[in-house]
Short mmCIF file of C-alpha atoms in Angstrom, two decimals:
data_model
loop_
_atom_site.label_atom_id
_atom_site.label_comp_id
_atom_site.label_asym_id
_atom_site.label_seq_id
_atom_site.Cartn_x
_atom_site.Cartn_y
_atom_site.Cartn_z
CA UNK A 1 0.00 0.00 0.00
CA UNK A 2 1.37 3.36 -0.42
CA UNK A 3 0.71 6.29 1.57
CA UNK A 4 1.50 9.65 0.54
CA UNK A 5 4.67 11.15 2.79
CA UNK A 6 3.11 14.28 3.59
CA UNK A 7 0.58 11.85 5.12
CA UNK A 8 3.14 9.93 6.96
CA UNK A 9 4.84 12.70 8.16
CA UNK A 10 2.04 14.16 9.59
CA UNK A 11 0.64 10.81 11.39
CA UNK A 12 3.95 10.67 12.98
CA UNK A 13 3.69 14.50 13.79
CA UNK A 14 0.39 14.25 15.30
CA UNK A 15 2.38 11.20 17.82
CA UNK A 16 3.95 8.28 16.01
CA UNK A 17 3.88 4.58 17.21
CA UNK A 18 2.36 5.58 20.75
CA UNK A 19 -1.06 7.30 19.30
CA UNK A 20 -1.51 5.56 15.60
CA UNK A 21 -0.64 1.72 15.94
CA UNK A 22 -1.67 0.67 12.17
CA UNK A 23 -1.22 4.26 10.49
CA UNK A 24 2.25 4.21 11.53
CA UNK A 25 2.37 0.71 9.96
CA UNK A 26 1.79 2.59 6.87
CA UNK A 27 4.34 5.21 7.41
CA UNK A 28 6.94 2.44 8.02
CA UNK A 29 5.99 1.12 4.75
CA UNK A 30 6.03 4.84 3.01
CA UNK A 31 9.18 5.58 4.09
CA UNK A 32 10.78 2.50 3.91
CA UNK A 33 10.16 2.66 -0.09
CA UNK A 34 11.68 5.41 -0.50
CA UNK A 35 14.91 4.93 1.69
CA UNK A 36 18.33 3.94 -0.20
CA UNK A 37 18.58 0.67 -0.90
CA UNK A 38 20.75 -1.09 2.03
CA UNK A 39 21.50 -4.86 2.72
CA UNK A 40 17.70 -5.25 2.73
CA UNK A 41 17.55 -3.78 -0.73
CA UNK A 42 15.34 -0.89 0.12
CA UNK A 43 12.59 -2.90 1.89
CA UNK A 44 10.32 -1.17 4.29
CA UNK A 45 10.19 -0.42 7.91
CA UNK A 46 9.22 -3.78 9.72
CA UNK A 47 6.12 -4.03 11.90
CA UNK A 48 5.91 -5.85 14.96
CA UNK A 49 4.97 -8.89 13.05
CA UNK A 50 8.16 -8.70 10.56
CA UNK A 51 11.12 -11.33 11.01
CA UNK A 52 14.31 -10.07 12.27
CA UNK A 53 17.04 -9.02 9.45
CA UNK A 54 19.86 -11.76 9.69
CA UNK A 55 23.38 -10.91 9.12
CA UNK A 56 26.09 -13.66 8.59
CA UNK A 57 29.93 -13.36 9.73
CA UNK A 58 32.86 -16.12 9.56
CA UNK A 59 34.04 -17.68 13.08
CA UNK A 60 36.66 -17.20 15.40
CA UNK A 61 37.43 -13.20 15.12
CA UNK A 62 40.01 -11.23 16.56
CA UNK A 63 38.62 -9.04 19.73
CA UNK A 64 39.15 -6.20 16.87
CA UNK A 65 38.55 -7.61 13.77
CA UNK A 66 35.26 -6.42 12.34
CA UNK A 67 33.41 -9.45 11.35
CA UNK A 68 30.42 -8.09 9.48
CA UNK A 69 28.44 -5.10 8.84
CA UNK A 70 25.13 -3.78 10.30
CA UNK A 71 22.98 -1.31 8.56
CA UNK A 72 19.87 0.71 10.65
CA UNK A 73 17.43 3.23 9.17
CA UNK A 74 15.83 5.84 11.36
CA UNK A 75 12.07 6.90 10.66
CA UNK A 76 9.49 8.46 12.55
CA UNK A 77 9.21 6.69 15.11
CA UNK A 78 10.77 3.26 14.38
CA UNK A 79 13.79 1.57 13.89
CA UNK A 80 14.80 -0.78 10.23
CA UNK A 81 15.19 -3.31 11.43
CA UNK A 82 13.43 -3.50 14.56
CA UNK A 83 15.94 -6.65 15.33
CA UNK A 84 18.58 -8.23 13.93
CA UNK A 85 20.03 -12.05 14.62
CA UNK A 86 23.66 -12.72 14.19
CA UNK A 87 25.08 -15.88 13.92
CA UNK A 88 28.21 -14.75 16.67
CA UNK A 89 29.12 -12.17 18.88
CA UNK A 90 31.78 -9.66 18.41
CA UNK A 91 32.53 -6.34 16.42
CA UNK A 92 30.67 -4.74 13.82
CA UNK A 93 30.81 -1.87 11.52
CA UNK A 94 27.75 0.15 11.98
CA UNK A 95 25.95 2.18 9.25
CA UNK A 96 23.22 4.86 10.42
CA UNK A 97 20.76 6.18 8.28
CA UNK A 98 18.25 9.32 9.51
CA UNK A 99 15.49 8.87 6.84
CA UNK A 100 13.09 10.55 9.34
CA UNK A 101 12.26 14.42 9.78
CA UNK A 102 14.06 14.72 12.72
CA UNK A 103 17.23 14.33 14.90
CA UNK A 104 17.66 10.98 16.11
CA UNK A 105 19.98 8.12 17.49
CA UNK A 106 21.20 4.96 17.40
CA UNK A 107 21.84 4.29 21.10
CA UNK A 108 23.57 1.05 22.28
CA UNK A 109 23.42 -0.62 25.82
CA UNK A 110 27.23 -0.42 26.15
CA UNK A 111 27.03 3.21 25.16
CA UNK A 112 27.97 3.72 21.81
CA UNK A 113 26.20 6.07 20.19
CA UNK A 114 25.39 7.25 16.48
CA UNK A 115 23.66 10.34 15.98
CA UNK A 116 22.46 12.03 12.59
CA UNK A 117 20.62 14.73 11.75
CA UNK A 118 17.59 14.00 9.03
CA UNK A 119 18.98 12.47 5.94
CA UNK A 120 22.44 11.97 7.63
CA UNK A 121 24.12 9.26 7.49
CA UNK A 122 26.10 8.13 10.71
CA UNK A 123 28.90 5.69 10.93
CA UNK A 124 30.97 3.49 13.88
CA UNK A 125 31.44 0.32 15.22
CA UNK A 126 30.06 -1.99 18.35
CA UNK A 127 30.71 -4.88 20.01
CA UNK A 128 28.11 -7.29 20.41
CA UNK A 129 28.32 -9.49 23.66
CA UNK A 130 26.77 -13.19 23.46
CA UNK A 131 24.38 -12.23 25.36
CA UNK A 132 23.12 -9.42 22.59
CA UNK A 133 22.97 -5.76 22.56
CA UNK A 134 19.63 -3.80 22.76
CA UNK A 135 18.95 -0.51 21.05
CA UNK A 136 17.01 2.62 21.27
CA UNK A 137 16.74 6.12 20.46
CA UNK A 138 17.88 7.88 23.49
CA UNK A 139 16.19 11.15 22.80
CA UNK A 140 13.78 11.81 25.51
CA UNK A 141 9.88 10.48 24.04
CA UNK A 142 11.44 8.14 21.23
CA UNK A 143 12.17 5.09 22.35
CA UNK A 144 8.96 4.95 24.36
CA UNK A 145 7.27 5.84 21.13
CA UNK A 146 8.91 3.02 19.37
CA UNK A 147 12.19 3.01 18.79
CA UNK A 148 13.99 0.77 20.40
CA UNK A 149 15.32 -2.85 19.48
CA UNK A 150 17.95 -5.74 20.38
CA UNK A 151 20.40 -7.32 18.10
CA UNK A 152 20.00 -11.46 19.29
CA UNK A 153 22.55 -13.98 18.69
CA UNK A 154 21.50 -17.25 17.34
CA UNK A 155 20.39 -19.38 19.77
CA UNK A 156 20.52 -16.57 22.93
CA UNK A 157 17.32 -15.63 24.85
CA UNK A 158 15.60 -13.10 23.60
CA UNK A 159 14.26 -11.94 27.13
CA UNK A 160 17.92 -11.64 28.40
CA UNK A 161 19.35 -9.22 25.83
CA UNK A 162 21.00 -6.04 27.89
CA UNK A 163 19.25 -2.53 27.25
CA UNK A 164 20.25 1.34 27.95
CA UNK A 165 17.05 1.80 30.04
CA UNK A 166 16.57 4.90 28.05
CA UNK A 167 12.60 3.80 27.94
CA UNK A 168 10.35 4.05 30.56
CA UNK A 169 10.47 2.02 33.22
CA UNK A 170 7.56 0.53 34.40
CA UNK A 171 8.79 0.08 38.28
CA UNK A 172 8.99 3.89 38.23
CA UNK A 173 5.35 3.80 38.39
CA UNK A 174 5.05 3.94 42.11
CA UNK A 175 4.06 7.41 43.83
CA UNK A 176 6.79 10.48 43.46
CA UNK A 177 7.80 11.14 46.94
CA UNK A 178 8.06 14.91 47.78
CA UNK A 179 11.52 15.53 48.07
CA UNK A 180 11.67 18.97 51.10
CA UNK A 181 14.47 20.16 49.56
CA UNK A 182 13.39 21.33 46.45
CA UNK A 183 12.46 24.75 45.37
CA UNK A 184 9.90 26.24 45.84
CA UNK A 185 7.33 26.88 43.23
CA UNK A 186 6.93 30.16 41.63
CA UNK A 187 2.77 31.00 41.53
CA UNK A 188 1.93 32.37 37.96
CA UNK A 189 0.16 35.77 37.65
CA UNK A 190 -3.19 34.86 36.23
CA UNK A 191 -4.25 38.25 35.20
CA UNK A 192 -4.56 38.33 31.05
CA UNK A 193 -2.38 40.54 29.33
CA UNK A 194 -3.46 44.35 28.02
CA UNK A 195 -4.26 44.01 24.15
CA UNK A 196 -1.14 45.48 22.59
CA UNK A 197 -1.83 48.91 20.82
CA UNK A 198 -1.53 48.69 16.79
CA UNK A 199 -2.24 46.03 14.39
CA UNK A 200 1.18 44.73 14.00
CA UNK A 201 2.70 42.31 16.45
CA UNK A 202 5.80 40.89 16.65
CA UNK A 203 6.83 38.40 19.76
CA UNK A 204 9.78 36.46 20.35
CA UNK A 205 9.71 32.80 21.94
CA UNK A 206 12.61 31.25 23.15
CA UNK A 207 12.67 27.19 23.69
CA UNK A 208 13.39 26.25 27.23
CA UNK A 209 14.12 22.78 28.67
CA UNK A 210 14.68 23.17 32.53
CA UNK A 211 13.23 22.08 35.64
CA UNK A 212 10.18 23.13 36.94
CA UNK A 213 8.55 22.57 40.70
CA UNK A 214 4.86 21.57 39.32
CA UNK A 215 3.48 20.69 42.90
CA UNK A 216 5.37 21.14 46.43
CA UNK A 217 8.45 19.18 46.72
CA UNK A 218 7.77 17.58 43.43
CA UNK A 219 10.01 18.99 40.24
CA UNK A 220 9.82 17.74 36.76
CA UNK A 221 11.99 17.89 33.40
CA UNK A 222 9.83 20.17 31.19
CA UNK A 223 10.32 21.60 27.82
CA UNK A 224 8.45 25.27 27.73
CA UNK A 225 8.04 28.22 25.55
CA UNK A 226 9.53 31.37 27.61
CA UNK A 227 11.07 30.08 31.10
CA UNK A 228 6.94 28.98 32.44
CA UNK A 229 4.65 26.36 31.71
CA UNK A 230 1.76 27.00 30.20
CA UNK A 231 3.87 29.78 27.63
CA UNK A 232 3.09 33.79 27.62
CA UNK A 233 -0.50 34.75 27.01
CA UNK A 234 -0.52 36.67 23.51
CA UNK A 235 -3.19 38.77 23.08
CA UNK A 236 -4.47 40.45 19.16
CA UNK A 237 -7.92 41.21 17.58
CA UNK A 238 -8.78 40.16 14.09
CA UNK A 239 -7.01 41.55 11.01
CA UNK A 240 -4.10 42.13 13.24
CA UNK A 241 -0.59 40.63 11.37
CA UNK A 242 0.91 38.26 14.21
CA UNK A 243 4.93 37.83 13.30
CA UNK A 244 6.52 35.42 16.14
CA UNK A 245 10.34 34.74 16.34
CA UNK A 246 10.84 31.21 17.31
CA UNK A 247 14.31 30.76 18.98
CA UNK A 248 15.71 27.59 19.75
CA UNK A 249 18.72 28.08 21.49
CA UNK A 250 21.96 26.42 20.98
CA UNK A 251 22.44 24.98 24.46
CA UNK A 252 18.97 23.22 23.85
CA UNK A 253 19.61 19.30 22.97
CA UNK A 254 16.07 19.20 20.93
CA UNK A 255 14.49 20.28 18.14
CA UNK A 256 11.02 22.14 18.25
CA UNK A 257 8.47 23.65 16.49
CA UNK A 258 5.46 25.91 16.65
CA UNK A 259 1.84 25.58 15.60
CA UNK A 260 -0.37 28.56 16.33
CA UNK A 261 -4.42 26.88 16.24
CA UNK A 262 -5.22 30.78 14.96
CA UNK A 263 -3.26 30.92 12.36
CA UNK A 264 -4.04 29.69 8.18
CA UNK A 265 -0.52 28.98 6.85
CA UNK A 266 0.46 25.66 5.62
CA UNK A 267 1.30 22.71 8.04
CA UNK A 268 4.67 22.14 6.04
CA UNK A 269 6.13 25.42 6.46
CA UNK A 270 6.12 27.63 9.59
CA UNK A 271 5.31 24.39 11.23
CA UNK A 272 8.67 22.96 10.67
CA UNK A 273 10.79 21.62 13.45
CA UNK A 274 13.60 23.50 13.92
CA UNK A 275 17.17 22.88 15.66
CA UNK A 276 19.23 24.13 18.77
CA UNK A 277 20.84 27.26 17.54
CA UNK A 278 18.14 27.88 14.96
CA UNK A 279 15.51 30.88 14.52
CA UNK A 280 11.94 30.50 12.58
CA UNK A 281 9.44 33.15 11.73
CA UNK A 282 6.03 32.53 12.13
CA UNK A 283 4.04 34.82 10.07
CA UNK A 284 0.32 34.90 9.90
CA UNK A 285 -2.95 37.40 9.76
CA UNK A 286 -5.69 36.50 12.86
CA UNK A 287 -8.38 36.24 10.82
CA UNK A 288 -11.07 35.00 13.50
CA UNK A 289 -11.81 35.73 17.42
CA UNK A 290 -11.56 32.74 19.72
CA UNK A 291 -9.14 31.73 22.29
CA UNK A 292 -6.77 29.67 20.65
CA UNK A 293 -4.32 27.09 21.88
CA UNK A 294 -0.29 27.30 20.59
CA UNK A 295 1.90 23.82 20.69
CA UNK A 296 5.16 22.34 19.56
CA UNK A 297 4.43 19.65 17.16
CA UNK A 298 7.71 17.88 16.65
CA UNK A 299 7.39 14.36 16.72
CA UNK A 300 6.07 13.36 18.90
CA UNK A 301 3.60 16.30 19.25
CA UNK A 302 1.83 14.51 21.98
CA UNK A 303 5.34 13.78 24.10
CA UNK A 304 6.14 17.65 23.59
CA UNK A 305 2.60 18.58 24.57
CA UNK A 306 2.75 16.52 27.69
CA UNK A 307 6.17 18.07 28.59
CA UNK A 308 4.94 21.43 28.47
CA UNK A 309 5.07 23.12 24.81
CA UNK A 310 1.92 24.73 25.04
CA UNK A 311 0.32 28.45 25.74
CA UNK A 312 -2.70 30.30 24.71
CA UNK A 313 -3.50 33.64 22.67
CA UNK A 314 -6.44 35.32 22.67
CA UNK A 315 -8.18 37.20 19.35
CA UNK A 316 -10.72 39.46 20.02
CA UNK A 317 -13.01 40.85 17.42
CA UNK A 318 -12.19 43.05 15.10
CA UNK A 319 -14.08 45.67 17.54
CA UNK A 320 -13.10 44.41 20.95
CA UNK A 321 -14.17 42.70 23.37
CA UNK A 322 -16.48 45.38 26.00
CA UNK A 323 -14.08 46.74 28.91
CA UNK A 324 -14.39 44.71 32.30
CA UNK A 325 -13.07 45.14 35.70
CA UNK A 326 -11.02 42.02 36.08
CA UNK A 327 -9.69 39.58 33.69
CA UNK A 328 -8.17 36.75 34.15
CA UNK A 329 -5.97 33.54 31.73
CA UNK A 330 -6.58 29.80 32.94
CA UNK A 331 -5.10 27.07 31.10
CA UNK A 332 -5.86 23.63 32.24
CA UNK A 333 -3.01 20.80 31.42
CA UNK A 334 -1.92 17.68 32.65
CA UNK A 335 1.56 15.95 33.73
CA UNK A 336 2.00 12.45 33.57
CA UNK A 337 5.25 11.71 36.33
CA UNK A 338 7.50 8.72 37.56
CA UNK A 339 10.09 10.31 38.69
CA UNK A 340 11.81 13.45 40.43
CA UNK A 341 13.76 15.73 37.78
CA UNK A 342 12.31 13.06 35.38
CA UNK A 343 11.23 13.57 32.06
CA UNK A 344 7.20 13.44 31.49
CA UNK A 345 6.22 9.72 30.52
CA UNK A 346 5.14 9.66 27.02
CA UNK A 347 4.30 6.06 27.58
CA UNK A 348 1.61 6.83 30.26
CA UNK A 349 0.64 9.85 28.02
CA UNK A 350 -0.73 7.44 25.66
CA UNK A 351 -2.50 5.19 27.27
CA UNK A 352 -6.01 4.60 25.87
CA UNK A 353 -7.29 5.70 28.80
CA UNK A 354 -5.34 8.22 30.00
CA UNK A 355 -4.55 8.42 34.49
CA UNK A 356 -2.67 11.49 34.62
CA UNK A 357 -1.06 12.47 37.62
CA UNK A 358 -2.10 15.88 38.27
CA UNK A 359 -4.33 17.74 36.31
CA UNK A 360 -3.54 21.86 37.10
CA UNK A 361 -4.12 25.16 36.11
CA UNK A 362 -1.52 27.19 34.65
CA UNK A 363 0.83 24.71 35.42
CA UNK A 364 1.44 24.35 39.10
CA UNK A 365 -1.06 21.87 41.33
CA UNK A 366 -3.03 23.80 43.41
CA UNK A 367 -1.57 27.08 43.04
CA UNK A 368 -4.73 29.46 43.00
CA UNK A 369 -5.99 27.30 46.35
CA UNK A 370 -2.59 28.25 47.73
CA UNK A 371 -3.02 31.52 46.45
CA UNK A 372 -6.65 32.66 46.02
CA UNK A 373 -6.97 35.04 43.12
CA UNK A 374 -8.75 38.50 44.88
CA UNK A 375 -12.03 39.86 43.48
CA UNK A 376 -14.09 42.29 44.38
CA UNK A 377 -17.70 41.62 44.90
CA UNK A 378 -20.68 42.39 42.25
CA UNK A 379 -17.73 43.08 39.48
CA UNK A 380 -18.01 41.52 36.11
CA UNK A 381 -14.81 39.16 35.58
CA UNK A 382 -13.82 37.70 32.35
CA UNK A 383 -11.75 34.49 32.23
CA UNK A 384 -10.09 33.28 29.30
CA UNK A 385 -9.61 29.32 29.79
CA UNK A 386 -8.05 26.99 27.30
CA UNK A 387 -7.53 23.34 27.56
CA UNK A 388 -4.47 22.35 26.48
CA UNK A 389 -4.87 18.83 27.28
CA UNK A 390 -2.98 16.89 26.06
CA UNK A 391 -5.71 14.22 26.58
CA UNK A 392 -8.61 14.16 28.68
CA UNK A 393 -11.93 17.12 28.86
CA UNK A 394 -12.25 19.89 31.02
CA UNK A 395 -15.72 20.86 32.89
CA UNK A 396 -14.77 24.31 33.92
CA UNK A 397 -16.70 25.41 37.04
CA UNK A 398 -16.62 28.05 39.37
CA UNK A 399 -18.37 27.15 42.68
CA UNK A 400 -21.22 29.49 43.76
CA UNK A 401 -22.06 31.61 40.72
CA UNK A 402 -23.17 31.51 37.23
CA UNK A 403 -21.63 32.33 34.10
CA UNK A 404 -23.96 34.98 32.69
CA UNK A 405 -21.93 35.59 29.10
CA UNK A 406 -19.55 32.25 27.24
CA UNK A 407 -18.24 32.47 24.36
CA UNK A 408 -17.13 28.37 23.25
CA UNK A 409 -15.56 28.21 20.30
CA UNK A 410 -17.35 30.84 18.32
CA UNK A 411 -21.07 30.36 19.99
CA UNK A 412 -22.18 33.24 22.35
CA UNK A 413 -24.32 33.20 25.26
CA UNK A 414 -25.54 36.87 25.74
CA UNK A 415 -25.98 38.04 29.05
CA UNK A 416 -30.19 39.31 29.12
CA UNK A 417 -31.11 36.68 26.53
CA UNK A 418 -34.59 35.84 26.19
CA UNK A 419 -35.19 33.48 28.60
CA UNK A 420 -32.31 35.00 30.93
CA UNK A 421 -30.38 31.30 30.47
CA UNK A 422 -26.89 30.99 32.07
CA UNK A 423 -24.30 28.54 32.59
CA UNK A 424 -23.02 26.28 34.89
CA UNK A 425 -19.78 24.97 33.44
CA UNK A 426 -18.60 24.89 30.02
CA UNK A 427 -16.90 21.86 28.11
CA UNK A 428 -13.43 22.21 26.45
CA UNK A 429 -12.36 19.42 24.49
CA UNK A 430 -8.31 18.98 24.34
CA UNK A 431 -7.66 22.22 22.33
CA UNK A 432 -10.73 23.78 22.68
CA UNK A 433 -11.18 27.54 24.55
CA UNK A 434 -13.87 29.96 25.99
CA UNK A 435 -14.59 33.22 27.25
CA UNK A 436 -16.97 33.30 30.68
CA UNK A 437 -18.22 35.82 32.55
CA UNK A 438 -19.29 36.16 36.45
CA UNK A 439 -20.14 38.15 39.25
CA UNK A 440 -19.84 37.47 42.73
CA UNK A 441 -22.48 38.00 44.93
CA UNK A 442 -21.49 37.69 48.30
CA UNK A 443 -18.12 37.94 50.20
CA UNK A 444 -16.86 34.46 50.23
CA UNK A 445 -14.40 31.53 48.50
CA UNK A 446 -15.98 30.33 45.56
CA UNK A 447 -13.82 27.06 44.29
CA UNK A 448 -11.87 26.89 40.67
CA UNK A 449 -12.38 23.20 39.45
CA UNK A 450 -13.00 21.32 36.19
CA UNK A 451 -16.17 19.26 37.57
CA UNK A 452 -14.60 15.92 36.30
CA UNK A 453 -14.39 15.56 40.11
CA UNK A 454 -12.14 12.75 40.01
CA UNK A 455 -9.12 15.44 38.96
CA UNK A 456 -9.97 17.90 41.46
CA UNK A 457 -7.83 16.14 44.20
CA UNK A 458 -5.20 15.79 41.79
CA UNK A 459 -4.70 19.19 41.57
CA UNK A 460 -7.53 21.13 39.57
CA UNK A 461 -8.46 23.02 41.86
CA UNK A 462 -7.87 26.65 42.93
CA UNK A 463 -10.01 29.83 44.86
CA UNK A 464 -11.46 33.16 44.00
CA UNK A 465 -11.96 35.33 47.09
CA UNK A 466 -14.71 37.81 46.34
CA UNK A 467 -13.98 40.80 48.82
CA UNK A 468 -13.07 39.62 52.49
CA UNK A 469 -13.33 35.82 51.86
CA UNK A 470 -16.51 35.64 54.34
CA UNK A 471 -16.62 33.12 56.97
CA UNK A 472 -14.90 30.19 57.60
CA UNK A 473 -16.25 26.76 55.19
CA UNK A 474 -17.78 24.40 57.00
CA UNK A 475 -17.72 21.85 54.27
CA UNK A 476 -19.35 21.25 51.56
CA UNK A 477 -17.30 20.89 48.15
#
């Protein structure tokens, strides 16, 4: 069967091996026919089911004779070939081939390493023990999106072949203990951004991969636009030209991209992943109001997601949105963890039915319970809220008052509409944003949740205090 490769590229874009099982069956196959022909004269990427490439080699070497020859190609995400049997251990010339769209590796459990840029071609050697020699693609996401491998030697066990552990491992699973020591987190100022005066706007976001306290005690590997997870709020109104400067800097070990939901340009082009040390414009005209979510979408998009690539920006009509008192940016996310300082788990990130760890607003678990956000009472307050997702809905509710004006996704609610209807919460999709609007009656604590209840103890949850906070809860939610 042959797939188009614009197709391919973008089934592995939207998350390879760990989101689209069969359609990345059919971008093994794609690109796999249209890779140089190796030892395997050109035949595509295997699938799970495919045999293991064989490689013969006479007996008895020298410790460093080379004895044969192995050839790998790189795609998105896989390995060719996903295994290899030899007949005998010992040392090998090694051929690398990057037919993907992006950096990867060809990582070895006794360290060696071959690394090549797409359509590079990396070359070395390894020793294979008897016992065999696993595989992987040591950049953070890839080998848990599937590539990783073991070279077997006849007659070995499978089961025993050594690997780099650069996967996830599944006994990490076990609760992160808070570790007292670590920083403090750093609360994020919720209010939304002024709209910027004039209808050109230029912005400039630089790639960060760094450590970040999400919760108390708990700190996480995270890859961010600007030095914050979720990125800067950007704020325009339609017919406004939007020119961002994406800067990935050199110290970075990744490459990244940029995909702005509000913008019309092609997929191909401003899209494009780029490398550490490398600048992209992004260039487009807001041509409709919404609140709109922005995301790397370097393969995988879903393991850059999850790690924190994400922000919102907010279009307003062409005429503006009517002046309020207070307004306010929410963007709900989720982190999948197994470990302190770890990297987010792309492997739990993609389970069918996803169990995050802590589902938060604007990052940080809790934050906004920690520190209520201040209000006075009987003033209208806007909040922009986006889910980011990666995965699972959002049910945004604020305890104790109605929204009296949403705007989901285009579709207005008017405040005095016949029939004086309101809402209680509003549903946001992964990628999906609103516009509500509120007063507050009464001095009190009115609660911050998404009303999928079973993510409010894991961190959705946060506090508006309208005027003095009033008495004391007794219970209740």
């Amino acid at each position: 069967m042959n797939v188009p490769k614009p197709l391919v590229l973008f089934l592995a874009f939207c998350g390879g091996a760990a989101l689209f099982g069969i359609p990345l069956v059919f971008a093994a196959l794609a690109l796999g026919s249209g890779a140089p022909a190796g030892d395997n004269g050109g035949a595509g990427a295997p699938t799970a089911e495919s045999p293991a490439a064989s490689v013969s080699a006479s007996p008895a070497p020298a410790s460093d004779e080379i004895i044969g020859e192995l050839e790998f190609h790189a795609f998105d995400l896989g390995f060719d070939p996903a295994s290899v049997e030899l007949d005998q251990p010992g040392r090998y010339a090694v051929t690398f081939e990057n037919d993907g769209a992006i950096l990867h590796n060809l990582t070895f459990a006794d360290g060696t390493v071959l690394e090549a840029e797409a359509g590079q071609t990396a070359t070395g050697e390894v020793v294979v023990p008897a016992e065999g020699l696993g595989y992987v693609c040591s950049i953070p996401g890839h080998a848990d999106g599937g590539m990783k491998g073991a070279i077997t030697i006849t007659g070995s066990n499978p089961d025993e072949v050594p690997h780099s552990g650069s996967g996830h491992d599944p006994s990490a699973n076990a609760a992160i203990e808070p570790d007292p020591d670590a920083p403090e987190y750093l609360p994020r100022d919720p209010a939304a951004p002024d709209l910027p005066a004039g209808d050109v706007h230029e912005f400039e976001l630089v790639v960060s991969e760094h450590e970040m306290t999400v919760a108390p005690g708990i700190v996480q590997t995270v890859w961010s636009f600007g030095d914050s997870v979720p990125g800067p709020v950007l704020r325009v109104k339609v017919g406004d030209t939007v020119r961002v400067t994406l800067v990935n800097p050199e110290t970075n070990k990744l490459p990244h991209s940029i995909d702005f939901h509000a913008s019309m340009v092609a997929w191909n082009d401003e899209m494009r992943s780029i490398n550490p040390g490398e600048e992209l414009v992004y260039e487009f005209v807001a041509k409709y109001a919404g609140v709109y979510m922005y995301h790397c979408g370097t393969t995988p998009a879903l393991h850059h997601i999850a790690q924190g690539m994400f922000g919102m920006i907010i279009v307003e009509p062409e005429g503006g949105l009517a002046p309020v008192e207070h307004e306010f940016a929410l963007v709900q996310n989720e982190w999948y963890m197994v470990e302190q300082a770890g990297f987010i788990s792309l492997e739990e990130a993609s389970a069918a039915a996803p169990a995050p760890d802590a589902v938060v607003w604007n990052g940080i678990v809790n934050q906004y319970a920690d520190h209520p956000i201040q209000v006075p009472v009987g003033e209208e307050v806007r909040v922009f809220v986006l889910n980011a997702g990666p995965s699972i809905d959002s049910s945004f509710h604020v305890v104790g008052t109605i929204f009296h004006e949403v705007i989901k996704e285009g579709v207005h609610l008017i405040e005095g509409n016949d029939g004086n209807w309101g809402s209680q919460a509003v549903d946001l999709a992964p990628a999906q944003g609103a516009i509500v609007e509120m007063r507050f009656d009464e001095d009190g604590m009115y609660p911050i949740v998404t009303h999928a209840f079973n993510f409010v103890g894991r961190g959705a949850l946060g506090m508006f205090q309208a005027g003095d906070g009033g008495p004391a809860a007794q219970g209740g939610h």
